[in-house]
Short mmCIF file of C-alpha atoms and ligand atoms in Angstrom, two decimals:
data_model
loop_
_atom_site.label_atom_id
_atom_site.label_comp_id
_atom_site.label_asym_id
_atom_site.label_seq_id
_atom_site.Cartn_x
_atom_site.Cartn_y
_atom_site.Cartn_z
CA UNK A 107 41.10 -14.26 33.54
CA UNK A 108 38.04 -12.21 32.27
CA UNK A 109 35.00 -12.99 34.15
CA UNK A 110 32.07 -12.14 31.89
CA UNK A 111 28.35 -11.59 33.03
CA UNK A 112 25.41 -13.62 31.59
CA UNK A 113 23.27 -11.26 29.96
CA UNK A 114 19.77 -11.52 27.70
CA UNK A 115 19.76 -10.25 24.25
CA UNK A 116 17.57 -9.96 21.74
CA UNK A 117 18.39 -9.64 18.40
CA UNK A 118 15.59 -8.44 15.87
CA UNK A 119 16.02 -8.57 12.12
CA UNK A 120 19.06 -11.55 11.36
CA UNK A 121 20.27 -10.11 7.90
CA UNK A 122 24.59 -10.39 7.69
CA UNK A 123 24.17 -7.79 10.57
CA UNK A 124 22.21 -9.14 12.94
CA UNK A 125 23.51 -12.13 12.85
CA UNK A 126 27.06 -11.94 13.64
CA UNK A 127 25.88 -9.78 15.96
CA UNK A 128 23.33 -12.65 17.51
CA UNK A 129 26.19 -15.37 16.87
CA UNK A 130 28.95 -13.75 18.80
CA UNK A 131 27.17 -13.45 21.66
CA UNK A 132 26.01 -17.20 21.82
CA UNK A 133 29.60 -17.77 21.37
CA UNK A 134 30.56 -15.92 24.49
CA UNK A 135 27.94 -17.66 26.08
CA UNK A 136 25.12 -15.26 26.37
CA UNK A 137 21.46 -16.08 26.16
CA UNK A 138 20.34 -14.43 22.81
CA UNK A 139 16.76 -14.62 21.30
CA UNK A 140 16.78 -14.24 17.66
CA UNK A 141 13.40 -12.37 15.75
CA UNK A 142 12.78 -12.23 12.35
CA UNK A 143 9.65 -11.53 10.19
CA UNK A 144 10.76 -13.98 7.36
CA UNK A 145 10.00 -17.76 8.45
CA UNK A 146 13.00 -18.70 5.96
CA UNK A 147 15.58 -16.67 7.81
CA UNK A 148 14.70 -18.82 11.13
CA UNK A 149 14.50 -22.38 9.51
CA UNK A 150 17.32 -21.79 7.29
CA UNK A 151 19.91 -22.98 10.04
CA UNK A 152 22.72 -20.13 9.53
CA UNK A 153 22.90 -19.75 12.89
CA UNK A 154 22.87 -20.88 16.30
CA UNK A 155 20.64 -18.91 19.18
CA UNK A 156 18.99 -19.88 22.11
CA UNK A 157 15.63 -19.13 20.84
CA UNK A 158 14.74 -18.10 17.78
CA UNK A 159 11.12 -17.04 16.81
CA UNK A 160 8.97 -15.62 14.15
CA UNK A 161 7.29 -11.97 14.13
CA UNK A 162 6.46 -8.63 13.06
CA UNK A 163 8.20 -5.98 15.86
CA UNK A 164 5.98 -3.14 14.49
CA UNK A 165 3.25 -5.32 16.41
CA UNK A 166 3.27 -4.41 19.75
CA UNK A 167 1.75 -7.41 21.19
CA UNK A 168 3.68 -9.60 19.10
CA UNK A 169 6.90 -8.23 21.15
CA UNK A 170 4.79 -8.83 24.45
CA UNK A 171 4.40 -12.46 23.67
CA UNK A 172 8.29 -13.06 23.50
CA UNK A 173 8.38 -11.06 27.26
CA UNK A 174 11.05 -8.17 25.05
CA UNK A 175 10.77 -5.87 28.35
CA UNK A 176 13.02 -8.21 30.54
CA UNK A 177 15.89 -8.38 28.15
CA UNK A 178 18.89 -6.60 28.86
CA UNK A 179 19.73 -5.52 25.35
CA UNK A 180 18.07 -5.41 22.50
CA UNK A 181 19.91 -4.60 19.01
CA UNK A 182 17.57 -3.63 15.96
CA UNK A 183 19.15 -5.02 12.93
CA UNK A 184 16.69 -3.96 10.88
CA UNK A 185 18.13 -2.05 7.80
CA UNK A 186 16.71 -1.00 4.80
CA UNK A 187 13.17 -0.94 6.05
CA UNK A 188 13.74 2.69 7.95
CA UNK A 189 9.94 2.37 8.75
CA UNK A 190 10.09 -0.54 10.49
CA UNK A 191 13.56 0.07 12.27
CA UNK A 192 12.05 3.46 13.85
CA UNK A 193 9.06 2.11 14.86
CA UNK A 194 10.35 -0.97 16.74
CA UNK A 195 12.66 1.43 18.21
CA UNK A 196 9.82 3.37 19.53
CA UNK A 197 7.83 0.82 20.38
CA UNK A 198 10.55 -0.99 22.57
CA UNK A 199 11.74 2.24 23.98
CA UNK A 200 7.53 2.97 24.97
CA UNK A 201 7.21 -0.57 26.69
CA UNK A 202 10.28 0.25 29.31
CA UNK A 203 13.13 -2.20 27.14
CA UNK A 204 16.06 -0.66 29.38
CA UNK A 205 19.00 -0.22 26.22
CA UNK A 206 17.94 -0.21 22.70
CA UNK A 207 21.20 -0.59 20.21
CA UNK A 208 20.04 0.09 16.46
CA UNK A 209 21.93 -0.02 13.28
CA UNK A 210 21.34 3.33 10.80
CA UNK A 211 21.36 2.90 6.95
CA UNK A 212 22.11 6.95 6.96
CA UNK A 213 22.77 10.28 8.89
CA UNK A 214 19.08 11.15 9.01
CA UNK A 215 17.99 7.52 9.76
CA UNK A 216 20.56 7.39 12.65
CA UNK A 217 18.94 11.45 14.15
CA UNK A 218 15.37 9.85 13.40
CA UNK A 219 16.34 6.93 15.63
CA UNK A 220 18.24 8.85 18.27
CA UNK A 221 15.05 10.79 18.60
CA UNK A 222 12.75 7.65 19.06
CA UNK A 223 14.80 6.75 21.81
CA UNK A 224 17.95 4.37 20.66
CA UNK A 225 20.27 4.53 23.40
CA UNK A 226 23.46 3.83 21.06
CA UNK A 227 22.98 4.03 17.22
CA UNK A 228 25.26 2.54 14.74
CA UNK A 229 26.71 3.36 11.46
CA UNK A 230 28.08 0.12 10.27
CA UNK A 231 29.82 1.57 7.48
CA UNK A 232 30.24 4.57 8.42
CA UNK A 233 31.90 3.05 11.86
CA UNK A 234 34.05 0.45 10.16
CA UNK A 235 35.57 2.86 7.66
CA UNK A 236 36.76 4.89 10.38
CA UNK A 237 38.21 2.11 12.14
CA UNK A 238 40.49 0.70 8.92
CA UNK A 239 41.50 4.41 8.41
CA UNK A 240 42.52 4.85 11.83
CA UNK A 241 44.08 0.67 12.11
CA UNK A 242 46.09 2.07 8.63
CA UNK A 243 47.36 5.25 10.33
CA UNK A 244 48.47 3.57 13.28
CA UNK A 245 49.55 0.08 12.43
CA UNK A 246 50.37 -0.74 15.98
CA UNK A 247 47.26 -0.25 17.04
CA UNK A 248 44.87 -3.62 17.85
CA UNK A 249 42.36 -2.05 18.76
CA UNK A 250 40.34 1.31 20.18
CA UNK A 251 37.12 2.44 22.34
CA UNK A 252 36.58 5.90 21.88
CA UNK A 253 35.59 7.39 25.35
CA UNK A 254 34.77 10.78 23.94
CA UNK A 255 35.57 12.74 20.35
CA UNK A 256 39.57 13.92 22.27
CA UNK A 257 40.09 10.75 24.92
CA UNK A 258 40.59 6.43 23.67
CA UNK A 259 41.30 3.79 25.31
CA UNK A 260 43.47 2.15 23.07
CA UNK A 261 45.71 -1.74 22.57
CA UNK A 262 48.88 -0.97 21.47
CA UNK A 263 51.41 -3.39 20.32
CA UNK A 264 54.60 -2.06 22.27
CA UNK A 265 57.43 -0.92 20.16
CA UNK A 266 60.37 -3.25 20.15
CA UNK A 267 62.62 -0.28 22.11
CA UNK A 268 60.91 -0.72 24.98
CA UNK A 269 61.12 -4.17 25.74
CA UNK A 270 62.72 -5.29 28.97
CA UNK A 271 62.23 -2.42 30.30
CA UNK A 272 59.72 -1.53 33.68
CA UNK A 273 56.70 1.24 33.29
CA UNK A 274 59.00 3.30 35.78
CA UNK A 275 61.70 3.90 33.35
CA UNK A 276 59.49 4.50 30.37
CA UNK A 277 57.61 7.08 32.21
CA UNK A 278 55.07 6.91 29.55
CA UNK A 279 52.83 9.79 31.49
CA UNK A 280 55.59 11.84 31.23
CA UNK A 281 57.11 10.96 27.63
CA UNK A 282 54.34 10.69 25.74
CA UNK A 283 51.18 11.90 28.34
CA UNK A 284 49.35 9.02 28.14
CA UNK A 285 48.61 6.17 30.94
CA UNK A 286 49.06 2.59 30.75
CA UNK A 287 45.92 0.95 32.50
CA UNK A 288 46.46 -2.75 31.38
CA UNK A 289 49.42 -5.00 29.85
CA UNK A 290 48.82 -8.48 27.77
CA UNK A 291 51.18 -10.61 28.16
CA UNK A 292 50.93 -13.71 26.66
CA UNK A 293 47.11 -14.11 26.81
CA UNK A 294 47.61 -12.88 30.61
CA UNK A 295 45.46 -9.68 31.46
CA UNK A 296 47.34 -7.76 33.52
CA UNK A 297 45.09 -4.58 34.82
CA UNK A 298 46.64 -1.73 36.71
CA UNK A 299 50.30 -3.00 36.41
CA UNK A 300 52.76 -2.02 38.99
CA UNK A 301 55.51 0.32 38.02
CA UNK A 302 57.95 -2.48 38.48
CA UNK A 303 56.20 -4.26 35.79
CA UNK A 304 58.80 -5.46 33.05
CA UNK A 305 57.46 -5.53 29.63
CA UNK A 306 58.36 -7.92 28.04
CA UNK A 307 58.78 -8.77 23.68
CA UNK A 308 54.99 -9.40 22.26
CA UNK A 309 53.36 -7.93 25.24
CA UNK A 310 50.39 -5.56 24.32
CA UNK A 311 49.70 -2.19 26.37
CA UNK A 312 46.36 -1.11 26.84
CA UNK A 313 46.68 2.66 27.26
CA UNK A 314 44.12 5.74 28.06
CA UNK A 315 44.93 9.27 26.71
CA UNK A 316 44.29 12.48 24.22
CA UNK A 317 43.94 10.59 21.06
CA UNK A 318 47.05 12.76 18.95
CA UNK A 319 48.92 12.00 22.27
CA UNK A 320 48.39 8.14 21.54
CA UNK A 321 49.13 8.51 17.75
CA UNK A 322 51.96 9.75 19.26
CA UNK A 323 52.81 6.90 21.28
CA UNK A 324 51.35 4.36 18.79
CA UNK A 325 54.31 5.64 15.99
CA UNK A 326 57.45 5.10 17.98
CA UNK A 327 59.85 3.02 16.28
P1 ATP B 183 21.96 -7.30 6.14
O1 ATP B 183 22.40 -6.06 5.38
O2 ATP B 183 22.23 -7.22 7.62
O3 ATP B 183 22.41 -8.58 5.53
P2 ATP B 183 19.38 -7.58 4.78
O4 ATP B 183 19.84 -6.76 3.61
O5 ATP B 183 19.15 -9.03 4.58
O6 ATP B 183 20.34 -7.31 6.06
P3 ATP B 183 17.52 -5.79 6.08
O7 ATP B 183 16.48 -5.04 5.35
O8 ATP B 183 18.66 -5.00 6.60
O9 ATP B 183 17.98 -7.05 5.23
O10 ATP B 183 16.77 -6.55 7.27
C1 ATP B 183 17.43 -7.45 8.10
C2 ATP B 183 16.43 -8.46 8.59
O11 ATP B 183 15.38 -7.80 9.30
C3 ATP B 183 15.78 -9.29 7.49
O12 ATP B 183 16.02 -10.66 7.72
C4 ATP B 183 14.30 -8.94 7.60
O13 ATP B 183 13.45 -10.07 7.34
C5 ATP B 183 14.18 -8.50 9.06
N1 ATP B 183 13.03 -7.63 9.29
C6 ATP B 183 12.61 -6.60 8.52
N2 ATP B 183 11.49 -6.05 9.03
C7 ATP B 183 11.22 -6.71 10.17
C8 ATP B 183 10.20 -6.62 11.16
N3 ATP B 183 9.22 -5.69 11.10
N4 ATP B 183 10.21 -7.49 12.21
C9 ATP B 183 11.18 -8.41 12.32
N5 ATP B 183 12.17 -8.57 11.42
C10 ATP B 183 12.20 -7.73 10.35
#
């Protein structure tokens, strides 16, 4: 079972962006604040937060008021006004907010905001067009964290050859030099599985390595 911490957010700006962004994480039970400059995007009831409150976050009191410092996270969804985005970013990164996350509209927009301070920027588009290409390369993959531009962490859907048998005999490290950290199995999460481990048909492998090696890997039949 996955035990997850209770964390703050804040999410400022709650276009499309922001808020799945701001819903997800009420979902998973987080506390999230929701901001937005437009009255109607608070009352309009398309989503569920634990607070949700009116103002400008160029206004450096305004983010006082709301106490912005002692959140864990705060995620600038703030798109096409670039102005506003780097300034908020600024302003939040001046007044000691410990991890800024803010979403780019460009290449420049995402160095501007780098610069300011953002401690992870994101390129929706950008991000989620890499992700289908690499989900239609590698069909077996479910899903990736890229540790580095060479080295994922990636959920593989095992290939049907290797069921029934144990993570001795495949000798993955060998085979195919990469390093099974984690097995699902059946909902189960089953982190650092023994070598005696028997996989078993439907079970998912959560493995670390080079990411050619795991393209690799991710293609056998
Ligand atoms: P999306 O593409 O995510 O649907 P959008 O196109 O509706 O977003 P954006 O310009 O990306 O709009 O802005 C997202 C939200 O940020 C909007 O709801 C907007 O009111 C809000 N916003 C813009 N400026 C500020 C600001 N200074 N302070 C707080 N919220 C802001």
């Amino acid at each position: 079972m996955l035990i997850m911490v209770k964390q703050s957010y804040a999410v400022i700006g709650l276009g499309r962006f922001g808020i799945s962004i701001a819903t997800k994480l009420h979902e998973a039970g987080q506390e999230v604040m929701g901001i937005d400059i437009n009255e109607e995007r608070i009352d309009d009831g398309k989503f569920v937060v634990t607070h949700a409150v009116v103002l400008d976050s160029t206004e450096e009191e305004s983010l006082r008021s709301v106490g912005i410092r002692n959140f864990d996270y705060v995620i600038v969804a703030i798109g096409n006004d670039m102005q506003a985005s780097i300034l908020t970013v600024m302003l939040l990164k001046e007044m000691g907010v410990e991890k800024v996350i803010a979403k780019a509209l460009n290449k420049r927009h995402g160095q501007v905001l780098t610069k300011v301070g953002a401690d992870w920027v994101i390129h929706p588009e950008r991000d989620m067009g890499e992700r289908v290409a690499h989900q239609l390369l590698s069909p077996n993959v479910l899903n990736y964290i890229e540790l580095s531009r060479d080295y994922n962490i990636e959920e593989i859907m095992i290939p049907s050859g290797m069921t029934r048998k144990n993570l001795r005999d495949l000798d993955l490290r060998a085979k195919y030099n990469v390093n099974a950290i984690a097995i699902v199995s059946n909902e189960n999460l089953i982190i650092s599985p023994s070598p005696e481990q028997v996989l078993q048909e439907g079970d998912k492998l959560v493995v670390i390595g080079h990411r050619d090696d795991i393209t690799v890997f991710a293609n056998v039949e």
